[in-house]
Each structure stands twice: as C-alpha cells, then as structure tokens.
C-alpha cells in the first residue's frame, strides 16, 4: 500500500503546484472575485470552486476508482477499493479573500481507514509540504520534524476556531494556555497550521472542530514527521469532522490534558 500512496503523493505534488498557481492568479486579482457567504465567517468564492474542479478532474482522470471528499463538491464519493482523496482547494478562504497570505491548497489521502499521506502547497511562500505516513515528511524536499518543546512556554500554539461549535470551551482553552505561559496564534488556515507543527515552527495546533478536508493533509504531515496528532477520522470524522490537535511527542500529554480540562473529548 505504501508504494501506491507514494505514487499518488508524487502525482499530486505537481497537481497541487498547478492548483496553487490557479489560486494565486485569483489572489492577485481579488477585486474581480464573486464571493458568497456560507455562514458567519464562512465564505466561498469562484476561486475555491474552480481550484477544486481542477483537482477533482485530474484525480478522476488518473485514478478513476479512488474516492473523493472535497470542501466545495458536496457529493462525497467513498471508494471501497482505492484510497480516498480528501481535498480543500483553498484552506484559509477568509485570509485569502482578505489579501492575507496565510492560505494553502490541501490534498490528503485516506487508505484502509487511516490517514496515509498529504500535501500542503503554499504558493505565497513557494513551499510544498509532503508526507507519506511511515515514510517521513518534507518541505521543499528537506526532511522536517516537530519541535521538541515540553511545555507551552517554549513556543507558539496555533488555536483555530469556527462557529460550528460553541465559543466557551475554546475561550477556556486559550485562558488555560495563557495561564500555562503559552501564547496563541491564529493564521486562519488549519492545514497550514498543522504543516507548521510538522515543521517545528508552531509547537502545537488545537481546534475544537475541524472538517476532514481542512485537517487530513496536515495530520498526515504531523504523523509522518514523528509528531502526535489526534485521530481526525474518529467516529464519523471523514464526513462529520473531529477535534484537531497536534504537537511534538513530548508536549502531547500536556496538550491532551489542557484540551480535556477545557471540556473537549480527547
Ligand atoms: C477553515 C480554516 C480555519 C479553521 C476552520 C476551517 P476554510 O477552513 O481551516 O483555520 O479554523 O475550522 O473551516 O473555510 O478556510 O477552508
Ligand atoms: Ca476551503
């Protein structure tokens, strides 16, 4: 199976670059974009749809028997035979549409019920993060690994939030993080936040609910880089989302305890 995953990740690395280029073309001409509101702080533009169409068409052409779950497609195709592609064409749509360069293309792979690989492509910094679980994680070809921090004072923790869940537990998580001497950051792209944990830039990532298309590639990166990541597929995670939490191995018990103390099911 690992060979099949490796082959798909190699294929999707150039696809992610192409998708990133298309997204970046829209980003350079933001004034001309048609934008729709999906809910509070939840927007979608023609850029998200066009980039997902490109990715989905190319995957279907090359791997017609694989499954596909995408943020904008709506109709998930769950494959019993091949792996399932889990795609967010633009993760960080809000920063993207605001002209803030913290967004990315996120392409993950699930095989045999587990997160198996992923790619996060950031066209603004020209960085490509790739992972094959069990076979390492890389940024622009260089091996990456999570930070060795053992408490929250030693670096930045990215905390995500969306209105899919109540405010109070996330506010409590942030309060407890600050009480522990930590600091929070919100870049607005969970996929990029997780990639930064894999690369040791953030010491941890936490979000009370994240959809699988936002989290899959990033979770693969953290796992493949040797970090700890909460199982994003737990229960009905592929279609229903789950808690997203990740860090280096030494910080993991403290991150888990903090999340539990704030009321999250970990
Ligand atoms: C969102 C981003 C954000 C996270 C939200 C996601 P989108 O995805 O990943 O960082 O906090 O949970 O919905 O809408 O930008 O693709
Ligand atoms: Ca998106």
mmCIF file of C-alpha atoms and ligand atoms in Angstrom:
data_model
loop_
_atom_site.group_PDB
_atom_site.id
_atom_site.type_symbol
_atom_site.label_atom_id
_atom_site.label_comp_id
_atom_site.label_asym_id
_atom_site.label_seq_id
_atom_site.Cartn_x
_atom_site.Cartn_y
_atom_site.Cartn_z
ATOM 1 C CA UNK A 1 0.000 0.000 0.000
ATOM 2 C CA UNK A 2 2.847 2.417 0.811
ATOM 3 C CA UNK A 3 4.037 2.258 -2.826
ATOM 4 C CA UNK A 4 0.537 3.156 -4.021
ATOM 5 C CA UNK A 5 0.438 6.092 -1.613
ATOM 6 C CA UNK A 6 3.917 7.284 -2.615
ATOM 7 C CA UNK A 7 2.952 7.166 -6.295
ATOM 8 C CA UNK A 8 -0.217 9.182 -5.619
ATOM 9 C CA UNK A 9 1.635 11.758 -3.496
ATOM 10 C CA UNK A 10 4.213 12.230 -6.274
ATOM 11 C CA UNK A 11 1.382 12.702 -8.800
ATOM 12 C CA UNK A 12 -0.490 15.109 -6.528
ATOM 13 C CA UNK A 13 2.598 17.194 -5.714
ATOM 14 C CA UNK A 14 2.653 18.618 -9.239
ATOM 15 C CA UNK A 15 -1.147 18.830 -9.253
ATOM 16 C CA UNK A 16 -1.008 20.874 -6.011
ATOM 17 C CA UNK A 17 1.549 23.206 -7.627
ATOM 18 C CA UNK A 18 -0.757 23.682 -10.623
ATOM 19 C CA UNK A 19 -3.770 24.226 -8.325
ATOM 20 C CA UNK A 20 -1.739 26.677 -6.223
ATOM 21 C CA UNK A 21 -0.830 28.635 -9.376
ATOM 22 C CA UNK A 22 -4.507 28.895 -10.364
ATOM 23 C CA UNK A 23 -5.478 30.009 -6.839
ATOM 24 C CA UNK A 24 -2.640 32.536 -6.842
ATOM 25 C CA UNK A 25 -3.877 34.016 -10.151
ATOM 26 C CA UNK A 26 -7.239 34.687 -8.465
ATOM 27 C CA UNK A 27 -5.444 36.033 -5.366
ATOM 28 C CA UNK A 28 -3.637 38.603 -7.500
ATOM 29 C CA UNK A 29 -7.000 39.841 -8.823
ATOM 30 C CA UNK A 30 -9.144 39.710 -5.689
ATOM 31 C CA UNK A 31 -11.252 42.733 -6.656
ATOM 32 C CA UNK A 32 -12.795 40.769 -9.535
ATOM 33 C CA UNK A 33 -13.885 37.742 -7.484
ATOM 34 C CA UNK A 34 -17.514 36.801 -6.842
ATOM 35 C CA UNK A 35 -17.897 35.897 -3.159
ATOM 36 C CA UNK A 36 -20.785 34.155 -1.379
ATOM 37 C CA UNK A 37 -21.456 33.819 2.351
ATOM 38 C CA UNK A 38 -21.999 30.251 3.578
ATOM 39 C CA UNK A 39 -22.467 31.349 7.225
ATOM 40 C CA UNK A 40 -20.825 33.578 9.877
ATOM 41 C CA UNK A 41 -17.103 33.970 8.975
ATOM 42 C CA UNK A 42 -17.606 31.304 6.278
ATOM 43 C CA UNK A 43 -17.227 32.436 2.710
ATOM 44 C CA UNK A 44 -16.649 30.804 -0.643
ATOM 45 C CA UNK A 45 -15.588 32.287 -3.954
ATOM 46 C CA UNK A 46 -15.403 31.156 -7.550
ATOM 47 C CA UNK A 47 -11.682 30.590 -6.880
ATOM 48 C CA UNK A 48 -12.438 27.797 -4.345
ATOM 49 C CA UNK A 49 -14.799 26.116 -6.812
ATOM 50 C CA UNK A 50 -12.513 26.409 -9.849
ATOM 51 C CA UNK A 51 -9.480 25.077 -7.964
ATOM 52 C CA UNK A 52 -11.427 22.127 -6.566
ATOM 53 C CA UNK A 53 -12.797 21.330 -10.063
ATOM 54 C CA UNK A 54 -9.237 21.245 -11.435
ATOM 55 C CA UNK A 55 -8.020 18.937 -8.666
ATOM 56 C CA UNK A 56 -11.047 16.638 -8.832
ATOM 57 C CA UNK A 57 -10.957 16.296 -12.642
ATOM 58 C CA UNK A 58 -7.256 15.451 -12.719
ATOM 59 C CA UNK A 59 -7.613 12.890 -9.917
ATOM 60 C CA UNK A 60 -10.619 11.263 -11.591
ATOM 61 C CA UNK A 61 -8.751 11.034 -14.868
ATOM 62 C CA UNK A 62 -5.697 9.380 -13.304
ATOM 63 C CA UNK A 63 -7.363 7.307 -10.535
ATOM 64 C CA UNK A 64 -10.988 6.678 -11.582
ATOM 65 C CA UNK A 65 -11.576 4.101 -8.832
ATOM 66 C CA UNK A 66 -10.404 6.274 -5.937
ATOM 67 C CA UNK A 67 -12.842 8.059 -3.637
ATOM 68 C CA UNK A 68 -13.095 11.834 -3.265
ATOM 69 C CA UNK A 69 -14.218 14.144 -0.458
ATOM 70 C CA UNK A 70 -13.879 17.870 -1.132
ATOM 71 C CA UNK A 71 -14.961 21.010 0.689
ATOM 72 C CA UNK A 72 -16.805 22.533 -2.257
ATOM 73 C CA UNK A 73 -18.060 19.455 -4.152
ATOM 74 C CA UNK A 74 -20.778 18.468 -1.702
ATOM 75 C CA UNK A 75 -21.143 14.948 -3.098
ATOM 76 C CA UNK A 76 -18.508 12.749 -1.493
ATOM 77 C CA UNK A 77 -17.520 9.585 -3.360
ATOM 78 C CA UNK A 78 -16.354 6.993 -0.859
ATOM 79 C CA UNK A 79 -14.381 4.239 -2.534
ATOM 80 C CA UNK A 80 -14.423 0.695 -1.247
ATOM 81 C CA UNK A 81 -11.470 -0.217 -3.480
ATOM 82 C CA UNK A 82 -8.944 2.583 -3.753
ATOM 83 C CA UNK A 83 -7.788 5.287 -1.364
ATOM 84 C CA UNK A 84 -9.945 8.368 -0.717
ATOM 85 C CA UNK A 85 -8.665 11.833 -1.631
ATOM 86 C CA UNK A 86 -9.616 14.465 0.964
ATOM 87 C CA UNK A 87 -9.253 17.916 -0.574
ATOM 88 C CA UNK A 88 -9.557 21.537 0.420
ATOM 89 C CA UNK A 89 -8.817 23.631 -2.690
ATOM 90 C CA UNK A 90 -8.152 26.783 -0.636
ATOM 91 C CA UNK A 91 -7.771 26.340 3.103
ATOM 92 C CA UNK A 92 -7.864 29.734 4.724
ATOM 93 C CA UNK A 93 -10.506 31.185 2.401
ATOM 94 C CA UNK A 94 -11.108 34.114 4.759
ATOM 95 C CA UNK A 95 -7.437 35.252 4.791
ATOM 96 C CA UNK A 96 -7.263 34.528 1.023
ATOM 97 C CA UNK A 97 -10.191 36.864 0.322
ATOM 98 C CA UNK A 98 -8.814 39.469 2.736
ATOM 99 C CA UNK A 99 -5.450 39.588 0.946
ATOM 100 C CA UNK A 100 -3.616 37.938 3.855
ATOM 101 C CA UNK A 101 -1.089 35.346 2.631
ATOM 102 C CA UNK A 102 -1.890 32.533 5.094
ATOM 103 C CA UNK A 103 -3.784 30.123 2.852
ATOM 104 C CA UNK A 104 -2.869 26.961 1.011
ATOM 105 C CA UNK A 105 -4.009 24.076 -1.153
ATOM 106 C CA UNK A 106 -4.522 20.930 0.949
ATOM 107 C CA UNK A 107 -4.664 17.433 -0.538
ATOM 108 C CA UNK A 108 -4.855 14.448 1.828
ATOM 109 C CA UNK A 109 -5.197 10.709 1.324
ATOM 110 C CA UNK A 110 -7.025 8.148 3.441
ATOM 111 C CA UNK A 111 -6.351 4.449 2.825
ATOM 112 C CA UNK A 112 -7.689 1.420 4.683
ATOM 113 C CA UNK A 113 -9.446 3.714 7.147
ATOM 114 C CA UNK A 114 -6.318 5.686 8.097
ATOM 115 C CA UNK A 115 -4.724 8.964 7.126
ATOM 116 C CA UNK A 116 -1.978 7.832 4.747
ATOM 117 C CA UNK A 117 -0.433 10.889 3.120
ATOM 118 C CA UNK A 118 -0.827 14.509 2.187
ATOM 119 C CA UNK A 119 0.392 17.659 0.505
ATOM 120 C CA UNK A 120 0.104 21.258 1.636
ATOM 121 C CA UNK A 121 1.092 23.767 -1.044
ATOM 122 C CA UNK A 122 1.657 27.427 -0.106
ATOM 123 C CA UNK A 123 2.089 29.444 -3.304
ATOM 124 C CA UNK A 124 2.767 32.689 -1.401
ATOM 125 C CA UNK A 125 5.946 31.327 0.198
ATOM 126 C CA UNK A 126 6.648 28.774 -2.554
ATOM 127 C CA UNK A 127 6.650 25.949 -0.009
ATOM 128 C CA UNK A 128 5.402 22.425 -0.618
ATOM 129 C CA UNK A 129 4.969 20.107 2.365
ATOM 130 C CA UNK A 130 4.627 16.412 1.505
ATOM 131 C CA UNK A 131 4.021 13.349 3.659
ATOM 132 C CA UNK A 132 3.758 9.611 3.272
ATOM 133 C CA UNK A 133 2.848 8.159 6.672
ATOM 134 C CA UNK A 134 5.584 5.746 7.743
ATOM 135 C CA UNK A 135 7.994 7.278 5.256
ATOM 136 C CA UNK A 136 8.719 10.814 6.511
ATOM 137 C CA UNK A 137 7.622 14.365 5.831
ATOM 138 C CA UNK A 138 9.388 17.020 3.767
ATOM 139 C CA UNK A 139 9.260 20.719 2.964
ATOM 140 C CA UNK A 140 10.628 21.541 -0.484
ATOM 141 C CA UNK A 141 12.461 18.215 -0.386
ATOM 142 C CA UNK A 142 14.061 18.682 3.067
ATOM 143 C CA UNK A 143 13.061 16.387 5.933
ATOM 144 C CA UNK A 144 11.030 18.121 8.652
ATOM 145 C CA UNK A 145 10.157 17.245 12.226
ATOM 146 C CA UNK A 146 8.133 18.777 15.069
ATOM 147 C CA UNK A 147 9.644 20.893 17.829
ATOM 148 C CA UNK A 148 10.997 19.162 20.902
ATOM 149 C CA UNK A 149 9.165 21.505 23.321
ATOM 150 C CA UNK A 150 7.993 20.003 26.588
ATOM 151 C CA UNK A 151 5.879 22.873 27.831
ATOM 152 C CA UNK A 152 3.829 25.679 26.372
ATOM 153 C CA UNK A 153 6.335 28.387 27.329
ATOM 154 C CA UNK A 154 8.685 27.191 24.608
ATOM 155 C CA UNK A 155 6.902 28.437 21.503
ATOM 156 C CA UNK A 156 3.675 29.400 19.751
ATOM 157 C CA UNK A 157 0.486 27.363 19.696
ATOM 158 C CA UNK A 158 -1.953 27.946 16.854
ATOM 159 C CA UNK A 159 -5.581 27.874 18.002
ATOM 160 C CA UNK A 160 -8.322 27.623 15.398
ATOM 161 C CA UNK A 161 -11.992 28.372 15.881
ATOM 162 C CA UNK A 162 -15.109 28.193 13.749
ATOM 163 C CA UNK A 163 -18.742 28.919 14.622
ATOM 164 C CA UNK A 164 -19.577 25.230 14.122
ATOM 165 C CA UNK A 165 -19.054 24.844 17.888
ATOM 166 C CA UNK A 166 -19.863 26.967 20.978
ATOM 167 C CA UNK A 167 -17.382 29.683 21.951
ATOM 168 C CA UNK A 168 -16.882 28.881 25.658
ATOM 169 C CA UNK A 169 -14.615 25.757 25.522
ATOM 170 C CA UNK A 170 -12.230 27.408 23.037
ATOM 171 C CA UNK A 171 -12.114 30.578 25.162
ATOM 172 C CA UNK A 172 -11.344 28.367 28.186
ATOM 173 C CA UNK A 173 -8.618 26.527 26.226
ATOM 174 C CA UNK A 174 -6.980 29.870 25.387
ATOM 175 C CA UNK A 175 -7.259 31.023 29.004
ATOM 176 C CA UNK A 176 -5.575 27.824 30.229
ATOM 177 C CA UNK A 177 -2.898 28.075 27.530
ATOM 178 C CA UNK A 178 -2.054 31.624 28.636
ATOM 179 C CA UNK A 179 -2.097 30.537 32.295
ATOM 180 C CA UNK A 180 0.476 27.871 31.380
ATOM 181 C CA UNK A 181 2.791 30.546 29.986
ATOM 182 C CA UNK A 182 1.918 29.746 26.377
ATOM 183 C CA UNK A 183 0.819 32.045 23.575
ATOM 184 C CA UNK A 184 -1.791 31.554 20.875
ATOM 185 C CA UNK A 185 -1.738 32.493 17.223
ATOM 186 C CA UNK A 186 -4.468 32.208 14.581
ATOM 187 C CA UNK A 187 -3.342 32.233 10.977
ATOM 188 C CA UNK A 188 -6.740 31.215 9.601
ATOM 189 C CA UNK A 189 -5.627 28.077 7.770
ATOM 190 C CA UNK A 190 -5.757 24.911 9.843
ATOM 191 C CA UNK A 191 -3.937 22.963 7.120
ATOM 192 C CA UNK A 192 -1.025 25.401 7.154
ATOM 193 C CA UNK A 193 -1.062 25.479 10.967
ATOM 194 C CA UNK A 194 -0.680 21.696 11.099
ATOM 195 C CA UNK A 195 2.066 21.780 8.452
ATOM 196 C CA UNK A 196 3.893 24.310 10.649
ATOM 197 C CA UNK A 197 3.632 21.929 13.621
ATOM 198 C CA UNK A 198 5.146 19.179 11.451
ATOM 199 C CA UNK A 199 7.985 21.565 10.556
ATOM 200 C CA UNK A 200 8.609 22.619 14.179
ATOM 201 C CA UNK A 201 7.504 26.242 13.650
ATOM 202 C CA UNK A 202 4.486 26.059 15.965
ATOM 203 C CA UNK A 203 4.822 23.793 18.976
ATOM 204 C CA UNK A 204 1.149 22.783 18.820
ATOM 205 C CA UNK A 205 -2.153 23.196 16.978
ATOM 206 C CA UNK A 206 -5.589 22.993 18.556
ATOM 207 C CA UNK A 207 -9.119 23.407 17.230
ATOM 208 C CA UNK A 208 -12.307 22.037 18.786
ATOM 209 C CA UNK A 209 -13.815 21.017 15.455
ATOM 210 C CA UNK A 210 -12.215 20.788 12.061
ATOM 211 C CA UNK A 211 -13.531 19.207 8.887
ATOM 212 C CA UNK A 212 -11.546 16.346 7.380
ATOM 213 C CA UNK A 213 -10.667 18.315 4.231
ATOM 214 C CA UNK A 214 -9.053 21.027 6.378
ATOM 215 C CA UNK A 215 -7.182 18.555 8.578
ATOM 216 C CA UNK A 216 -6.269 15.457 6.543
ATOM 217 C CA UNK A 217 -3.074 16.555 4.773
ATOM 218 C CA UNK A 218 -1.822 18.386 7.874
ATOM 219 C CA UNK A 219 -2.494 15.367 10.088
ATOM 220 C CA UNK A 220 -0.513 13.201 7.655
ATOM 221 C CA UNK A 221 2.367 15.678 7.823
ATOM 222 C CA UNK A 222 2.491 15.713 11.638
ATOM 223 C CA UNK A 223 2.247 11.918 11.850
ATOM 224 C CA UNK A 224 4.851 11.294 9.136
ATOM 225 C CA UNK A 225 7.197 13.862 10.715
ATOM 226 C CA UNK A 226 7.096 11.933 14.012
ATOM 227 C CA UNK A 227 4.699 14.121 15.998
ATOM 228 C CA UNK A 228 1.487 13.327 17.845
ATOM 229 C CA UNK A 229 -1.856 14.060 16.191
ATOM 230 C CA UNK A 230 -5.393 13.287 17.346
ATOM 231 C CA UNK A 231 -7.195 10.849 15.014
ATOM 232 C CA UNK A 232 -9.215 13.059 12.657
ATOM 233 C CA UNK A 233 -11.217 10.042 11.424
ATOM 234 C CA UNK A 234 -12.526 9.061 14.860
ATOM 235 C CA UNK A 235 -16.279 8.262 14.861
ATOM 236 C CA UNK A 236 -17.612 9.770 11.611
ATOM 237 C CA UNK A 237 -14.661 12.150 11.247
ATOM 238 C CA UNK A 238 -14.287 11.818 7.481
ATOM 239 C CA UNK A 239 -17.734 13.287 6.869
ATOM 240 C CA UNK A 240 -18.517 14.890 10.232
ATOM 241 C CA UNK A 241 -15.195 16.354 11.363
ATOM 242 C CA UNK A 242 -13.402 15.964 14.701
ATOM 243 C CA UNK A 243 -11.173 17.690 17.241
ATOM 244 C CA UNK A 244 -7.867 18.703 15.634
ATOM 245 C CA UNK A 245 -4.885 18.594 17.984
ATOM 246 C CA UNK A 246 -1.209 18.103 17.227
ATOM 247 C CA UNK A 247 2.225 18.674 18.730
ATOM 248 C CA UNK A 248 5.605 17.092 19.185
ATOM 249 C CA UNK A 249 5.644 13.875 21.245
ATOM 250 C CA UNK A 250 6.986 15.463 24.440
ATOM 251 C CA UNK A 251 4.294 18.166 24.587
ATOM 252 C CA UNK A 252 1.420 15.817 23.678
ATOM 253 C CA UNK A 253 0.376 14.791 27.237
ATOM 254 C CA UNK A 254 0.126 18.468 28.268
ATOM 255 C CA UNK A 255 -1.844 19.387 25.151
ATOM 256 C CA UNK A 256 -4.254 16.496 25.730
ATOM 257 C CA UNK A 257 -4.713 17.465 29.395
ATOM 258 C CA UNK A 258 -5.330 21.130 28.511
ATOM 259 C CA UNK A 259 -7.932 20.168 25.900
ATOM 260 C CA UNK A 260 -9.708 17.806 28.309
ATOM 261 C CA UNK A 261 -9.671 20.446 31.090
ATOM 262 C CA UNK A 262 -11.338 22.863 28.674
ATOM 263 C CA UNK A 263 -14.071 20.298 28.010
ATOM 264 C CA UNK A 264 -13.045 18.735 24.692
ATOM 265 C CA UNK A 265 -13.478 14.970 24.120
ATOM 266 C CA UNK A 266 -9.930 13.685 23.636
HETATM 267 C C1 LIG B 1 -11.186 26.939 7.823
HETATM 268 C C2 LIG B 1 -9.739 27.146 8.200
HETATM 269 C C3 LIG B 1 -9.649 27.703 9.601
HETATM 270 C C4 LIG B 1 -10.310 26.789 10.601
HETATM 271 C C5 LIG B 1 -11.744 26.473 10.199
HETATM 272 C C6 LIG B 1 -11.837 25.991 8.762
HETATM 273 P P1 LIG B 1 -11.659 27.229 5.188
HETATM 274 O O1 LIG B 1 -11.284 26.380 6.531
HETATM 275 O O2 LIG B 1 -9.021 25.928 8.168
HETATM 276 O O3 LIG B 1 -8.310 27.834 10.005
HETATM 277 O O4 LIG B 1 -10.284 27.412 11.858
HETATM 278 O O5 LIG B 1 -12.221 25.442 11.032
HETATM 279 O O6 LIG B 1 -13.182 25.825 8.404
HETATM 280 O O7 LIG B 1 -13.096 27.640 5.330
HETATM 281 O O8 LIG B 1 -10.746 28.391 5.161
HETATM 282 O O9 LIG B 1 -11.430 26.256 4.124
HETATM 283 CA CA1 LIG B 2 -11.765 25.865 1.689
#
